Amino acid sequence: IDDFRAELYERAVKHLTVALSLDEKSHVLYSNRCTAHIALEDYTKAMEDADECIRLQPNWAKGYLRRGSVFFRMGRLEKSESVLKEGLELDPSNEALKKELEAVMNAIAEKMARQRESLECKERAIEYFNEQNYKGAVDLLRKAIKLDPENHIFYSNRAAAYMALEQYDKALADAEECIRLQPTWAKGYSRRAAAKFHLGDLQAAKTAYSKAWDLEPTNAKTKADLEHVLSEIAGMRVVLPERAS
């Protein structure tokens, strides 16, 4: 307790770990160490302690408060909401659970509002792109990404706008982020391939288009783009056989 008051969370973890070596069945000690890990922003270890707390004492509401708090700080808001509601089923009058759930619900509402605004930006950016106002499209997509940085489509669309502006390095950076966020989405690899092609890296373009085609074997444009790259590499026209879906 003194360590917590002094905000000496690393020392608190050490002391609680020693205590748990003497009493490994104490759900309260796991709960307390979870709190210290949260303060240190070590959410992996915090979740392990919250899970163990609940395993040892599944009817103790505070364990669900700890687990829900970890999910909250990890940005997994819907999961946090679900866990906190489980805790309130066990202890409907628990003020700490109510307060944490209220904070989570407010965060969910704010996230939804940001997502709505970001989608409006995306739609306006599409209009700008179709009007060949590529810089305007980039500006709108920059705003969309700021509002919702986990939406891979925004990065894909901005990559296309950068391509139109012949800013191929920026297009490639957005393609890479798109792939990181959604590694099984074919278009991200097509964006990477197009940027690599214009940067003169034909082998990388071939690899990226091949990956896109593997993910979406009936996409005629991807096939045509891959054939074009292969033809450039070979110095002669290359035609690939059709693939079944």
PDB file of C-alpha atoms in Angstrom:
ATOM      1  CA  ILE A   1       0.000   0.000   0.000  1.00  0.00           C
ATOM      2  CA  ASP A   2       2.853   2.400   0.852  1.00  0.00           C
ATOM      3  CA  ASP A   3       4.420   1.710  -2.550  1.00  0.00           C
ATOM      4  CA  PHE A   4       1.158   2.595  -4.295  1.00  0.00           C
ATOM      5  CA  ARG A   5       0.801   5.831  -2.320  1.00  0.00           C
ATOM      6  CA  ALA A   6       4.358   6.753  -3.273  1.00  0.00           C
ATOM      7  CA  GLU A   7       3.692   5.685  -6.882  1.00  0.00           C
ATOM      8  CA  LEU A   8       6.565   3.202  -6.661  1.00  0.00           C
ATOM      9  CA  TYR A   9       4.840   0.686  -8.877  1.00  0.00           C
ATOM     10  CA  GLU A  10       7.877  -1.358  -9.875  1.00  0.00           C
ATOM     11  CA  ARG A  11       8.690  -1.869  -6.209  1.00  0.00           C
ATOM     12  CA  ALA A  12       5.054  -2.746  -5.569  1.00  0.00           C
ATOM     13  CA  VAL A  13       5.259  -5.443  -8.251  1.00  0.00           C
ATOM     14  CA  LYS A  14       8.383  -6.887  -6.630  1.00  0.00           C
ATOM     15  CA  HIS A  15       6.829  -6.930  -3.154  1.00  0.00           C
ATOM     16  CA  LEU A  16       3.589  -8.471  -4.407  1.00  0.00           C
ATOM     17  CA  THR A  17       5.524 -11.100  -6.359  1.00  0.00           C
ATOM     18  CA  VAL A  18       7.334 -12.075  -3.148  1.00  0.00           C
ATOM     19  CA  ALA A  19       4.002 -12.205  -1.335  1.00  0.00           C
ATOM     20  CA  LEU A  20       2.541 -14.436  -4.050  1.00  0.00           C
ATOM     21  CA  SER A  21       5.464 -16.824  -3.726  1.00  0.00           C
ATOM     22  CA  LEU A  22       4.302 -17.326  -0.146  1.00  0.00           C
ATOM     23  CA  ASP A  23       0.581 -17.408  -0.925  1.00  0.00           C
ATOM     24  CA  GLU A  24       0.014 -18.288  -4.569  1.00  0.00           C
ATOM     25  CA  LYS A  25      -3.743 -18.766  -4.074  1.00  0.00           C
ATOM     26  CA  SER A  26      -4.456 -15.194  -2.988  1.00  0.00           C
ATOM     27  CA  HIS A  27      -6.757 -13.595  -5.538  1.00  0.00           C
ATOM     28  CA  VAL A  28      -6.367 -10.252  -3.746  1.00  0.00           C
ATOM     29  CA  LEU A  29      -2.609 -10.239  -4.317  1.00  0.00           C
ATOM     30  CA  TYR A  30      -3.113 -10.914  -8.028  1.00  0.00           C
ATOM     31  CA  SER A  31      -5.651  -8.098  -8.121  1.00  0.00           C
ATOM     32  CA  ASN A  32      -3.226  -5.703  -6.452  1.00  0.00           C
ATOM     33  CA  ARG A  33      -0.332  -6.670  -8.701  1.00  0.00           C
ATOM     34  CA  CYS A  34      -2.612  -6.232 -11.700  1.00  0.00           C
ATOM     35  CA  THR A  35      -3.214  -2.654 -10.584  1.00  0.00           C
ATOM     36  CA  ALA A  36       0.543  -2.049 -10.369  1.00  0.00           C
ATOM     37  CA  HIS A  37       1.059  -3.472 -13.863  1.00  0.00           C
ATOM     38  CA  ILE A  38      -1.706  -1.190 -15.169  1.00  0.00           C
ATOM     39  CA  ALA A  39       0.060   1.809 -13.641  1.00  0.00           C
ATOM     40  CA  LEU A  40       3.251   0.699 -15.411  1.00  0.00           C
ATOM     41  CA  GLU A  41       1.266   0.258 -18.656  1.00  0.00           C
ATOM     42  CA  ASP A  42       2.334  -3.385 -18.831  1.00  0.00           C
ATOM     43  CA  TYR A  43      -1.032  -4.606 -19.999  1.00  0.00           C
ATOM     44  CA  THR A  44       0.052  -8.125 -20.946  1.00  0.00           C
ATOM     45  CA  LYS A  45       1.131  -8.901 -17.389  1.00  0.00           C
ATOM     46  CA  ALA A  46      -1.829  -6.994 -15.989  1.00  0.00           C
ATOM     47  CA  MET A  47      -4.211  -9.190 -17.986  1.00  0.00           C
ATOM     48  CA  GLU A  48      -2.449 -12.337 -16.805  1.00  0.00           C
ATOM     49  CA  ASP A  49      -2.955 -11.264 -13.195  1.00  0.00           C
ATOM     50  CA  ALA A  50      -6.585 -10.263 -13.775  1.00  0.00           C
ATOM     51  CA  ASP A  51      -7.298 -13.626 -15.389  1.00  0.00           C
ATOM     52  CA  GLU A  52      -5.646 -15.493 -12.532  1.00  0.00           C
ATOM     53  CA  CYS A  53      -7.579 -13.434  -9.997  1.00  0.00           C
ATOM     54  CA  ILE A  54     -10.856 -14.407 -11.659  1.00  0.00           C
ATOM     55  CA  ARG A  55      -9.808 -18.029 -11.989  1.00  0.00           C
ATOM     56  CA  LEU A  56      -9.096 -18.205  -8.259  1.00  0.00           C
ATOM     57  CA  GLN A  57     -12.236 -16.316  -7.239  1.00  0.00           C
ATOM     58  CA  PRO A  58     -14.761 -16.231 -10.120  1.00  0.00           C
ATOM     59  CA  ASN A  59     -17.488 -14.644  -7.976  1.00  0.00           C
ATOM     60  CA  TRP A  60     -15.405 -11.649  -6.860  1.00  0.00           C
ATOM     61  CA  ALA A  61     -16.544  -8.561  -8.767  1.00  0.00           C
ATOM     62  CA  LYS A  62     -13.265  -6.707  -8.394  1.00  0.00           C
ATOM     63  CA  GLY A  63     -11.519  -9.280 -10.576  1.00  0.00           C
ATOM     64  CA  TYR A  64     -13.814  -8.256 -13.425  1.00  0.00           C
ATOM     65  CA  LEU A  65     -13.080  -4.616 -12.667  1.00  0.00           C
ATOM     66  CA  ARG A  66      -9.386  -5.355 -13.099  1.00  0.00           C
ATOM     67  CA  ARG A  67      -9.886  -7.294 -16.348  1.00  0.00           C
ATOM     68  CA  GLY A  68     -12.246  -4.660 -17.731  1.00  0.00           C
ATOM     69  CA  SER A  69      -9.809  -1.890 -16.833  1.00  0.00           C
ATOM     70  CA  VAL A  70      -7.027  -3.626 -18.722  1.00  0.00           C
ATOM     71  CA  PHE A  71      -9.179  -4.058 -21.818  1.00  0.00           C
ATOM     72  CA  PHE A  72     -10.164  -0.383 -21.548  1.00  0.00           C
ATOM     73  CA  ARG A  73      -6.563   0.775 -21.536  1.00  0.00           C
ATOM     74  CA  MET A  74      -5.728  -1.549 -24.415  1.00  0.00           C
ATOM     75  CA  GLY A  75      -8.408   0.187 -26.457  1.00  0.00           C
ATOM     76  CA  ARG A  76     -10.635  -2.887 -26.605  1.00  0.00           C
ATOM     77  CA  LEU A  77     -13.697  -0.966 -25.548  1.00  0.00           C
ATOM     78  CA  GLU A  78     -16.458  -3.422 -26.444  1.00  0.00           C
ATOM     79  CA  LYS A  79     -14.652  -6.229 -24.635  1.00  0.00           C
ATOM     80  CA  SER A  80     -14.160  -3.983 -21.618  1.00  0.00           C
ATOM     81  CA  GLU A  81     -17.876  -3.163 -21.596  1.00  0.00           C
ATOM     82  CA  SER A  82     -18.791  -6.848 -21.635  1.00  0.00           C
ATOM     83  CA  VAL A  83     -16.430  -7.759 -18.785  1.00  0.00           C
ATOM     84  CA  LEU A  84     -17.481  -4.857 -16.583  1.00  0.00           C
ATOM     85  CA  LYS A  85     -21.124  -5.809 -17.038  1.00  0.00           C
ATOM     86  CA  GLU A  86     -20.243  -9.331 -15.902  1.00  0.00           C
ATOM     87  CA  GLY A  87     -18.830  -7.818 -12.736  1.00  0.00           C
ATOM     88  CA  LEU A  88     -21.956  -5.755 -12.143  1.00  0.00           C
ATOM     89  CA  GLU A  89     -24.080  -8.863 -12.425  1.00  0.00           C
ATOM     90  CA  LEU A  90     -22.126 -10.187  -9.443  1.00  0.00           C
ATOM     91  CA  ASP A  91     -22.226  -6.900  -7.506  1.00  0.00           C
ATOM     92  CA  PRO A  92     -24.846  -4.480  -8.917  1.00  0.00           C
ATOM     93  CA  SER A  93     -24.061  -1.787  -6.356  1.00  0.00           C
ATOM     94  CA  ASN A  94     -20.297  -1.698  -6.966  1.00  0.00           C
ATOM     95  CA  GLU A  95     -19.536   1.995  -7.536  1.00  0.00           C
ATOM     96  CA  ALA A  96     -16.049   1.390  -8.959  1.00  0.00           C
ATOM     97  CA  LEU A  97     -17.490  -0.905 -11.629  1.00  0.00           C
ATOM     98  CA  LYS A  98     -20.244   1.604 -12.431  1.00  0.00           C
ATOM     99  CA  LYS A  99     -17.738   4.436 -12.765  1.00  0.00           C
ATOM    100  CA  GLU A 100     -15.416   2.427 -15.005  1.00  0.00           C
ATOM    101  CA  LEU A 101     -18.307   1.259 -17.180  1.00  0.00           C
ATOM    102  CA  GLU A 102     -19.520   4.847 -17.556  1.00  0.00           C
ATOM    103  CA  ALA A 103     -16.046   5.877 -18.726  1.00  0.00           C
ATOM    104  CA  VAL A 104     -15.975   2.998 -21.205  1.00  0.00           C
ATOM    105  CA  MET A 105     -19.413   3.860 -22.582  1.00  0.00           C
ATOM    106  CA  ASN A 106     -18.359   7.480 -23.023  1.00  0.00           C
ATOM    107  CA  ALA A 107     -15.233   6.336 -24.862  1.00  0.00           C
ATOM    108  CA  ILE A 108     -17.331   4.100 -27.134  1.00  0.00           C
ATOM    109  CA  ALA A 109     -19.664   7.014 -27.934  1.00  0.00           C
ATOM    110  CA  GLU A 110     -16.699   9.262 -28.731  1.00  0.00           C
ATOM    111  CA  LYS A 111     -15.138   6.568 -30.911  1.00  0.00           C
ATOM    112  CA  MET A 112     -18.364   6.128 -32.863  1.00  0.00           C
ATOM    113  CA  ALA A 113     -18.640   9.883 -33.383  1.00  0.00           C
ATOM    114  CA  ARG A 114     -15.056  10.009 -34.672  1.00  0.00           C
ATOM    115  CA  GLN A 115     -15.719   7.090 -36.986  1.00  0.00           C
ATOM    116  CA  ARG A 116     -18.806   8.768 -38.436  1.00  0.00           C
ATOM    117  CA  GLU A 117     -16.862  11.958 -39.082  1.00  0.00           C
ATOM    118  CA  SER A 118     -13.958  10.017 -40.586  1.00  0.00           C
ATOM    119  CA  LEU A 119     -16.286   8.230 -43.010  1.00  0.00           C
ATOM    120  CA  GLU A 120     -17.739  11.564 -44.072  1.00  0.00           C
ATOM    121  CA  CYS A 121     -14.187  12.731 -44.809  1.00  0.00           C
ATOM    122  CA  LYS A 122     -13.550   9.586 -46.834  1.00  0.00           C
ATOM    123  CA  GLU A 123     -16.657  10.103 -48.964  1.00  0.00           C
ATOM    124  CA  ARG A 124     -15.746  13.721 -49.648  1.00  0.00           C
ATOM    125  CA  ALA A 125     -12.210  12.613 -50.501  1.00  0.00           C
ATOM    126  CA  ILE A 126     -13.606  10.211 -53.092  1.00  0.00           C
ATOM    127  CA  GLU A 127     -15.507  13.094 -54.652  1.00  0.00           C
ATOM    128  CA  TYR A 128     -12.328  15.191 -54.735  1.00  0.00           C
ATOM    129  CA  PHE A 129     -10.383  12.308 -56.255  1.00  0.00           C
ATOM    130  CA  ASN A 130     -12.977  11.873 -59.003  1.00  0.00           C
ATOM    131  CA  GLU A 131     -12.696  15.614 -59.673  1.00  0.00           C
ATOM    132  CA  GLN A 132      -8.897  15.162 -59.920  1.00  0.00           C
ATOM    133  CA  ASN A 133      -8.419  17.320 -56.829  1.00  0.00           C
ATOM    134  CA  TYR A 134      -5.844  14.926 -55.443  1.00  0.00           C
ATOM    135  CA  LYS A 135      -4.325  17.311 -52.911  1.00  0.00           C
ATOM    136  CA  GLY A 136      -7.779  17.986 -51.489  1.00  0.00           C
ATOM    137  CA  ALA A 137      -8.343  14.235 -51.266  1.00  0.00           C
ATOM    138  CA  VAL A 138      -5.057  13.802 -49.391  1.00  0.00           C
ATOM    139  CA  ASP A 139      -5.991  16.549 -46.928  1.00  0.00           C
ATOM    140  CA  LEU A 140      -9.382  14.986 -46.216  1.00  0.00           C
ATOM    141  CA  LEU A 141      -7.906  11.527 -45.804  1.00  0.00           C
ATOM    142  CA  ARG A 142      -5.283  12.913 -43.444  1.00  0.00           C
ATOM    143  CA  LYS A 143      -8.146  14.160 -41.286  1.00  0.00           C
ATOM    144  CA  ALA A 144      -9.954  10.808 -41.587  1.00  0.00           C
ATOM    145  CA  ILE A 145      -6.830   8.955 -40.455  1.00  0.00           C
ATOM    146  CA  LYS A 146      -6.407  11.280 -37.490  1.00  0.00           C
ATOM    147  CA  LEU A 147      -9.991  10.502 -36.457  1.00  0.00           C
ATOM    148  CA  ASP A 148      -9.733   6.746 -37.050  1.00  0.00           C
ATOM    149  CA  PRO A 149      -6.113   5.599 -37.461  1.00  0.00           C
ATOM    150  CA  GLU A 150      -7.044   1.902 -37.572  1.00  0.00           C
ATOM    151  CA  ASN A 151      -9.065   2.052 -40.806  1.00  0.00           C
ATOM    152  CA  HIS A 152      -6.902   0.458 -43.497  1.00  0.00           C
ATOM    153  CA  ILE A 153      -9.101   1.762 -46.326  1.00  0.00           C
ATOM    154  CA  PHE A 154      -8.141   5.354 -45.524  1.00  0.00           C
ATOM    155  CA  TYR A 155      -4.471   4.529 -46.046  1.00  0.00           C
ATOM    156  CA  SER A 156      -5.264   2.688 -49.278  1.00  0.00           C
ATOM    157  CA  ASN A 157      -7.245   5.631 -50.620  1.00  0.00           C
ATOM    158  CA  ARG A 158      -4.575   8.137 -49.645  1.00  0.00           C
ATOM    159  CA  ALA A 159      -1.960   5.948 -51.328  1.00  0.00           C
ATOM    160  CA  ALA A 160      -4.002   6.210 -54.527  1.00  0.00           C
ATOM    161  CA  ALA A 161      -4.130   9.994 -54.191  1.00  0.00           C
ATOM    162  CA  TYR A 162      -0.379  10.168 -53.607  1.00  0.00           C
ATOM    163  CA  MET A 163       0.121   7.995 -56.692  1.00  0.00           C
ATOM    164  CA  ALA A 164      -1.912  10.482 -58.724  1.00  0.00           C
ATOM    165  CA  LEU A 165       0.317  13.262 -57.363  1.00  0.00           C
ATOM    166  CA  GLU A 166       3.394  11.159 -58.319  1.00  0.00           C
ATOM    167  CA  GLN A 167       4.503  11.144 -54.670  1.00  0.00           C
ATOM    168  CA  TYR A 168       5.467   7.502 -54.789  1.00  0.00           C
ATOM    169  CA  ASP A 169       7.425   7.288 -51.535  1.00  0.00           C
ATOM    170  CA  LYS A 170       4.404   8.571 -49.613  1.00  0.00           C
ATOM    171  CA  ALA A 171       2.140   6.220 -51.537  1.00  0.00           C
ATOM    172  CA  LEU A 172       4.375   3.314 -50.552  1.00  0.00           C
ATOM    173  CA  ALA A 173       4.372   4.330 -46.887  1.00  0.00           C
ATOM    174  CA  ASP A 174       0.571   4.362 -46.857  1.00  0.00           C
ATOM    175  CA  ALA A 175       0.417   1.025 -48.674  1.00  0.00           C
ATOM    176  CA  GLU A 176       2.684  -0.514 -46.036  1.00  0.00           C
ATOM    177  CA  GLU A 177       0.494   0.803 -43.226  1.00  0.00           C
ATOM    178  CA  CYS A 178      -2.602  -0.501 -45.001  1.00  0.00           C
ATOM    179  CA  ILE A 179      -1.010  -3.957 -45.188  1.00  0.00           C
ATOM    180  CA  ARG A 180       0.041  -3.822 -41.545  1.00  0.00           C
ATOM    181  CA  LEU A 181      -3.521  -3.072 -40.502  1.00  0.00           C
ATOM    182  CA  GLN A 182      -5.150  -5.607 -42.834  1.00  0.00           C
ATOM    183  CA  PRO A 183      -2.590  -8.150 -44.098  1.00  0.00           C
ATOM    184  CA  THR A 184      -5.152 -10.308 -45.925  1.00  0.00           C
ATOM    185  CA  TRP A 185      -6.639  -7.475 -48.022  1.00  0.00           C
ATOM    186  CA  ALA A 186      -5.500  -7.758 -51.623  1.00  0.00           C
ATOM    187  CA  LYS A 187      -5.729  -4.075 -52.491  1.00  0.00           C
ATOM    188  CA  GLY A 188      -3.039  -3.161 -49.971  1.00  0.00           C
ATOM    189  CA  TYR A 189      -0.559  -5.278 -51.920  1.00  0.00           C
ATOM    190  CA  SER A 190      -1.727  -3.760 -55.198  1.00  0.00           C
ATOM    191  CA  ARG A 191      -1.026  -0.321 -53.745  1.00  0.00           C
ATOM    192  CA  ARG A 192       2.435  -1.461 -52.672  1.00  0.00           C
ATOM    193  CA  ALA A 193       3.075  -2.950 -56.100  1.00  0.00           C
ATOM    194  CA  ALA A 194       2.045   0.196 -57.969  1.00  0.00           C
ATOM    195  CA  ALA A 195       4.309   2.366 -55.829  1.00  0.00           C
ATOM    196  CA  LYS A 196       7.218  -0.051 -56.186  1.00  0.00           C
ATOM    197  CA  PHE A 197       6.725  -0.145 -59.954  1.00  0.00           C
ATOM    198  CA  HIS A 198       6.905   3.636 -60.271  1.00  0.00           C
ATOM    199  CA  LEU A 199       9.927   3.695 -57.968  1.00  0.00           C
ATOM    200  CA  GLY A 200      11.655   1.338 -60.395  1.00  0.00           C
ATOM    201  CA  ASP A 201      11.666  -1.776 -58.213  1.00  0.00           C
ATOM    202  CA  LEU A 202      10.110  -4.215 -60.667  1.00  0.00           C
ATOM    203  CA  GLN A 203      10.907  -7.365 -58.688  1.00  0.00           C
ATOM    204  CA  ALA A 204       9.207  -5.988 -55.581  1.00  0.00           C
ATOM    205  CA  ALA A 205       6.266  -4.917 -57.721  1.00  0.00           C
ATOM    206  CA  LYS A 206       6.007  -8.433 -59.132  1.00  0.00           C
ATOM    207  CA  THR A 207       6.073  -9.958 -55.639  1.00  0.00           C
ATOM    208  CA  ALA A 208       3.389  -7.588 -54.363  1.00  0.00           C
ATOM    209  CA  TYR A 209       1.090  -8.075 -57.364  1.00  0.00           C
ATOM    210  CA  SER A 210       1.539 -11.849 -57.058  1.00  0.00           C
ATOM    211  CA  LYS A 211       0.477 -11.663 -53.417  1.00  0.00           C
ATOM    212  CA  ALA A 212      -2.550  -9.559 -54.345  1.00  0.00           C
ATOM    213  CA  TRP A 213      -3.500 -12.052 -57.043  1.00  0.00           C
ATOM    214  CA  ASP A 214      -3.108 -14.964 -54.612  1.00  0.00           C
ATOM    215  CA  LEU A 215      -5.510 -13.245 -52.243  1.00  0.00           C
ATOM    216  CA  GLU A 216      -7.978 -12.321 -54.981  1.00  0.00           C
ATOM    217  CA  PRO A 217      -7.444 -14.726 -57.916  1.00  0.00           C
ATOM    218  CA  THR A 218     -10.423 -13.506 -59.968  1.00  0.00           C
ATOM    219  CA  ASN A 219      -9.397  -9.834 -59.969  1.00  0.00           C
ATOM    220  CA  ALA A 220      -8.848  -9.035 -63.656  1.00  0.00           C
ATOM    221  CA  LYS A 221      -7.067  -5.735 -63.008  1.00  0.00           C
ATOM    222  CA  THR A 222      -4.544  -7.312 -60.651  1.00  0.00           C
ATOM    223  CA  LYS A 223      -3.860 -10.020 -63.262  1.00  0.00           C
ATOM    224  CA  ALA A 224      -3.368  -7.380 -65.967  1.00  0.00           C
ATOM    225  CA  ASP A 225      -1.063  -5.330 -63.742  1.00  0.00           C
ATOM    226  CA  LEU A 226       1.010  -8.400 -62.902  1.00  0.00           C
ATOM    227  CA  GLU A 227       1.236  -9.317 -66.591  1.00  0.00           C
ATOM    228  CA  HIS A 228       2.447  -5.776 -67.323  1.00  0.00           C
ATOM    229  CA  VAL A 229       5.200  -5.997 -64.716  1.00  0.00           C
ATOM    230  CA  LEU A 230       6.258  -9.437 -65.896  1.00  0.00           C
ATOM    231  CA  SER A 231       6.344  -8.162 -69.474  1.00  0.00           C
ATOM    232  CA  GLU A 232       8.549  -5.252 -68.415  1.00  0.00           C
ATOM    233  CA  ILE A 233      10.929  -7.634 -66.655  1.00  0.00           C
ATOM    234  CA  ALA A 234      11.016 -10.149 -69.518  1.00  0.00           C
ATOM    235  CA  GLY A 235      11.141  -7.586 -72.308  1.00  0.00           C
ATOM    236  CA  MET A 236       8.277  -9.344 -74.049  1.00  0.00           C
ATOM    237  CA  ARG A 237       4.533  -9.700 -73.598  1.00  0.00           C
ATOM    238  CA  VAL A 238       3.539 -12.155 -70.849  1.00  0.00           C
ATOM    239  CA  VAL A 239       0.017 -13.579 -70.566  1.00  0.00           C
ATOM    240  CA  LEU A 240      -0.949 -15.501 -67.454  1.00  0.00           C
ATOM    241  CA  PRO A 241      -3.553 -18.276 -67.410  1.00  0.00           C
ATOM    242  CA  GLU A 242      -6.867 -17.582 -65.724  1.00  0.00           C
ATOM    243  CA  ARG A 243      -7.354 -18.813 -62.174  1.00  0.00           C
ATOM    244  CA  ALA A 244     -10.347 -20.411 -60.561  1.00  0.00           C
ATOM    245  CA  SER A 245     -11.821 -18.581 -57.597  1.00  0.00           C
TER     246      SER A 245
END
